[in-house]
DNA sequence: GGCTAAGCGAGACGGTACGTCTAGTCTTGGG
DNA sequence: CCCAAGACTAGACGTACCGTCTCGCTTAGCC
């Protein structure tokens, strides 16, 4: 998926590189073009020819670096959004989580939301793409969330829980669900609702004995 | 999407239908063939030609009834699974919900799970398909769940909640999340975990005051 | 090809016709529509659906009377031009032939020329159509020409010739040649040139001894 | 029609050609396959898919070079028969013409005759195809005939004639007429008959004064 | 007046080929 | 060995039209 992985195909990694070196300029141009085409046409209508043409690059140069169209677009997307949706600063970890959920809601509502939908949709048909999505988008964010959750437990705001994965799913599942299924708007208020119910629980206090 | 909607395109709906009526036999044969091809090849590899050939039907007969391959397969899928994943009987509504969640987990693990993934993925690119998915798969199930939730409130097991939509998202979001993102297996145990945490809440009892 | 031939398929020709009789009105409407479509779209672009629609007739009603689209158009064409291109009156038969050749030139230049081209073109792929063209267009005209030639021989203007077929070919071959190959305009002057050279011969008088 | 003409569509003809050059091998393979399919199935039944498959070539490669199926087959035909039906050697030009007419009769009776019929038929519906037929089949042959006719005049066998076009039509019109209309067999004897009558003329010697 | 047979307008049917499109690979000449 | 350009194979797509079939109805002659 990544250029490094591509390059590793040749066996002579530590050897001195021969011939004309790859143009970093081309790399950037391709990513930019991919992003532009993604915005213009959406994922499906977008063609590799169009990306190459817009980048002023041969198609071969694209395929030398990425195995297929989905991978290019995925990389373009990730290169762009990498640092976004961080956890805002706050004294209590629980508030940082809540803040991040609000940020994510805003994020999912813009054009990035559409891009994520498309990429995630395509990933249903392409295992490698799905892996890339998990490894480079999802996992880092879950990692961060896990850290926050542990901190919140330490600070006495959350119960200790052996299975943080499920906890994360409970908090973030609903937002992806709405994004993909389109059952309603993804607003800050909605995220607050999810957060509050997840914290407090749905059962009547007396009943859960 | 559905044939009825198709037919409604003509302006003279209440008029008596003229000409040779559409063959219900062909309709059924196409749906069956679509299902068979879906099982054999998966959604992407499956072709309309193959469906038509297997159904012993001209390609035109397929395209006369559905606008594209996704719509056919969606209809085929829905015609099959329509009645599945019902709420099992139980004295308390809250237990019926939990039971249904376990059933759904099983359901999502089989070939239906793969079909749903594919359909849901495709729906990210096709608004009409997305609508069909919502209207014919999702909405009826949410409707049913809503009824169950109200019953559970009446029976004193759940808090009253003005926003049942969010409650449903909290319960079912995680399962779709795992299905689509592949972050872990969808087991009965997982569903129990989701259910339990959603009921009890994540916060330390004292903290949520 | 003709309706009579169609009707003769049943074995009980002399039997009294049963059931609803065929509508003469539909027959005429179809021929008229075929002609109109021929003028509008040319032979290739013209569709049976269009003919039927314009005639306000079901497609079946067309196919009950003619075996295929070429046959309809051929009939439409012949019904129209039947009496045209007759031999003009003149005291000497040789002049009637020359006159008819001039008429034919004019005829081939109009829209009928285009229709003949198309019909003749199509006939290269359809034996039945070719037969119809020969039987109903060509043969009657050749018959007439043969009679004229014999008369001209009797009147002392032509040599006696055992093989009138070749003579006719010599006179009329060139006009069809130009029509089909498009090597030049089909004018009255051209026809005169053909006629004159055919009469007088190409060889130097002394040389042909 | 021809590949050169195709290529000329781009505006930068004198520019150095960039990118991978078109494969001459593919070109030849397609023509050969087209010929084979023409022999096997006839013009109408022959499909572009079959040509491409037999040539081991993608359909796109066919359509990149020719605008439609008729154009391919025409090119294939012309590339094959280019040099055929030459004028046989003889001391007197008039005999060379007569000899060529006999050769042409033989030629038109074989499978080439059927191909010419089909191509000529198709050309009635396709102006470009007709042009190709004229430019690459007909015109060169007429050119040659014109030269022969002039030589025969010089040798004293033919009258001088200002309008050689009409003379050629008189000699060759009948053969195409029979080929297209099917009014009789195209034999050497028939050609002799045409030739003789054209030379000597049809009129009674005394009458044509 | 009812019966039977065939024709009627409409339009769906099976089939087949078309010409277009895109993905991903290969091949030029030049850097 | 990389690059831009663009041709390559492969194969699905959606459209078009052919000639046939089927529906509910009408129109005739015969009983």
mmCIF file of C-alpha atoms in Angstrom, chain B residues 31-125:
data_model
loop_
_atom_site.group_PDB
_atom_site.id
_atom_site.type_symbol
_atom_site.label_atom_id
_atom_site.label_comp_id
_atom_site.label_asym_id
_atom_site.label_seq_id
_atom_site.Cartn_x
_atom_site.Cartn_y
_atom_site.Cartn_z
ATOM 1 C CA UNK B 31 -34.219 -12.785 -8.188
ATOM 2 C CA UNK B 32 -33.314 -16.421 -7.680
ATOM 3 C CA UNK B 33 -30.529 -16.188 -10.227
ATOM 4 C CA UNK B 34 -29.218 -13.020 -8.627
ATOM 5 C CA UNK B 35 -29.069 -14.759 -5.284
ATOM 6 C CA UNK B 36 -27.302 -17.735 -6.773
ATOM 7 C CA UNK B 37 -24.742 -15.556 -8.499
ATOM 8 C CA UNK B 38 -24.267 -13.533 -5.338
ATOM 9 C CA UNK B 39 -23.419 -16.693 -3.467
ATOM 10 C CA UNK B 40 -21.169 -17.967 -6.235
ATOM 11 C CA UNK B 41 -19.186 -14.883 -7.120
ATOM 12 C CA UNK B 42 -19.774 -12.196 -4.551
ATOM 13 C CA UNK B 43 -21.192 -8.847 -5.412
ATOM 14 C CA UNK B 44 -18.389 -7.314 -7.422
ATOM 15 C CA UNK B 45 -17.588 -10.244 -9.676
ATOM 16 C CA UNK B 46 -21.232 -10.938 -10.426
ATOM 17 C CA UNK B 47 -22.469 -9.739 -13.821
ATOM 18 C CA UNK B 48 -25.874 -8.899 -15.138
ATOM 19 C CA UNK B 49 -25.263 -11.160 -18.111
ATOM 20 C CA UNK B 50 -24.703 -14.061 -15.786
ATOM 21 C CA UNK B 51 -27.903 -13.336 -13.885
ATOM 22 C CA UNK B 52 -29.904 -13.066 -17.085
ATOM 23 C CA UNK B 53 -28.386 -16.217 -18.514
ATOM 24 C CA UNK B 54 -29.007 -18.220 -15.359
ATOM 25 C CA UNK B 55 -32.562 -16.957 -15.185
ATOM 26 C CA UNK B 56 -33.110 -17.845 -18.840
ATOM 27 C CA UNK B 57 -34.065 -14.291 -19.502
ATOM 28 C CA UNK B 58 -32.941 -11.505 -21.847
ATOM 29 C CA UNK B 59 -30.746 -8.823 -20.383
ATOM 30 C CA UNK B 60 -33.350 -6.271 -21.375
ATOM 31 C CA UNK B 61 -35.867 -7.959 -19.101
ATOM 32 C CA UNK B 62 -33.590 -7.322 -16.195
ATOM 33 C CA UNK B 63 -32.976 -3.701 -17.118
ATOM 34 C CA UNK B 64 -36.670 -3.111 -17.718
ATOM 35 C CA UNK B 65 -37.342 -3.817 -14.073
ATOM 36 C CA UNK B 66 -34.260 -2.568 -12.275
ATOM 37 C CA UNK B 67 -32.030 0.334 -13.144
ATOM 38 C CA UNK B 68 -28.756 -1.461 -12.484
ATOM 39 C CA UNK B 69 -27.179 -4.529 -11.061
ATOM 40 C CA UNK B 70 -27.047 -3.245 -7.519
ATOM 41 C CA UNK B 71 -30.787 -2.755 -7.447
ATOM 42 C CA UNK B 72 -31.453 -6.293 -8.625
ATOM 43 C CA UNK B 73 -29.194 -7.816 -6.059
ATOM 44 C CA UNK B 74 -30.605 -5.642 -3.331
ATOM 45 C CA UNK B 75 -34.110 -6.742 -4.196
ATOM 46 C CA UNK B 76 -33.044 -10.348 -4.355
ATOM 47 C CA UNK B 77 -31.407 -10.068 -0.994
ATOM 48 C CA UNK B 78 -34.332 -8.342 0.634
ATOM 49 C CA UNK B 79 -36.855 -10.765 -0.808
ATOM 50 C CA UNK B 80 -34.896 -13.533 0.840
ATOM 51 C CA UNK B 81 -34.126 -12.183 4.266
ATOM 52 C CA UNK B 82 -37.308 -10.250 4.743
ATOM 53 C CA UNK B 83 -38.666 -12.185 7.661
ATOM 54 C CA UNK B 84 -35.371 -13.213 9.257
ATOM 55 C CA UNK B 85 -33.853 -11.966 12.524
ATOM 56 C CA UNK B 86 -37.122 -11.591 14.376
ATOM 57 C CA UNK B 87 -37.318 -10.834 18.087
ATOM 58 C CA UNK B 88 -37.490 -14.120 20.018
ATOM 59 C CA UNK B 89 -40.306 -14.538 22.487
ATOM 60 C CA UNK B 90 -39.682 -13.733 26.141
ATOM 61 C CA UNK B 91 -41.729 -12.383 29.050
ATOM 62 C CA UNK B 92 -39.684 -9.190 29.350
ATOM 63 C CA UNK B 93 -39.113 -6.929 26.332
ATOM 64 C CA UNK B 94 -35.578 -6.201 27.429
ATOM 65 C CA UNK B 95 -34.760 -9.863 27.044
ATOM 66 C CA UNK B 96 -36.308 -9.946 23.595
ATOM 67 C CA UNK B 97 -33.980 -7.148 22.560
ATOM 68 C CA UNK B 98 -30.978 -8.939 23.947
ATOM 69 C CA UNK B 99 -32.076 -12.103 22.170
ATOM 70 C CA UNK B 100 -32.442 -10.306 18.882
ATOM 71 C CA UNK B 101 -28.983 -8.855 19.209
ATOM 72 C CA UNK B 102 -27.557 -12.336 19.615
ATOM 73 C CA UNK B 103 -29.500 -13.558 16.585
ATOM 74 C CA UNK B 104 -28.253 -10.652 14.560
ATOM 75 C CA UNK B 105 -24.687 -11.489 15.486
ATOM 76 C CA UNK B 106 -25.146 -14.998 14.162
ATOM 77 C CA UNK B 107 -26.809 -13.641 11.065
ATOM 78 C CA UNK B 108 -23.992 -11.207 10.349
ATOM 79 C CA UNK B 109 -21.437 -13.969 10.559
ATOM 80 C CA UNK B 110 -22.829 -16.087 7.751
ATOM 81 C CA UNK B 111 -23.027 -15.405 4.059
ATOM 82 C CA UNK B 112 -25.729 -12.854 4.744
ATOM 83 C CA UNK B 113 -23.176 -10.840 6.601
ATOM 84 C CA UNK B 114 -20.989 -10.743 3.514
ATOM 85 C CA UNK B 115 -23.941 -9.773 1.375
ATOM 86 C CA UNK B 116 -24.876 -6.977 3.729
ATOM 87 C CA UNK B 117 -21.326 -5.708 3.731
ATOM 88 C CA UNK B 118 -21.272 -5.640 -0.057
ATOM 89 C CA UNK B 119 -24.672 -4.044 -0.388
ATOM 90 C CA UNK B 120 -23.931 -1.491 2.248
ATOM 91 C CA UNK B 121 -20.609 -0.754 0.589
ATOM 92 C CA UNK B 122 -22.231 -0.292 -2.768
ATOM 93 C CA UNK B 123 -24.873 1.904 -1.220
ATOM 94 C CA UNK B 124 -22.170 4.444 -0.405
ATOM 95 C CA UNK B 125 -21.981 5.160 -4.126
#
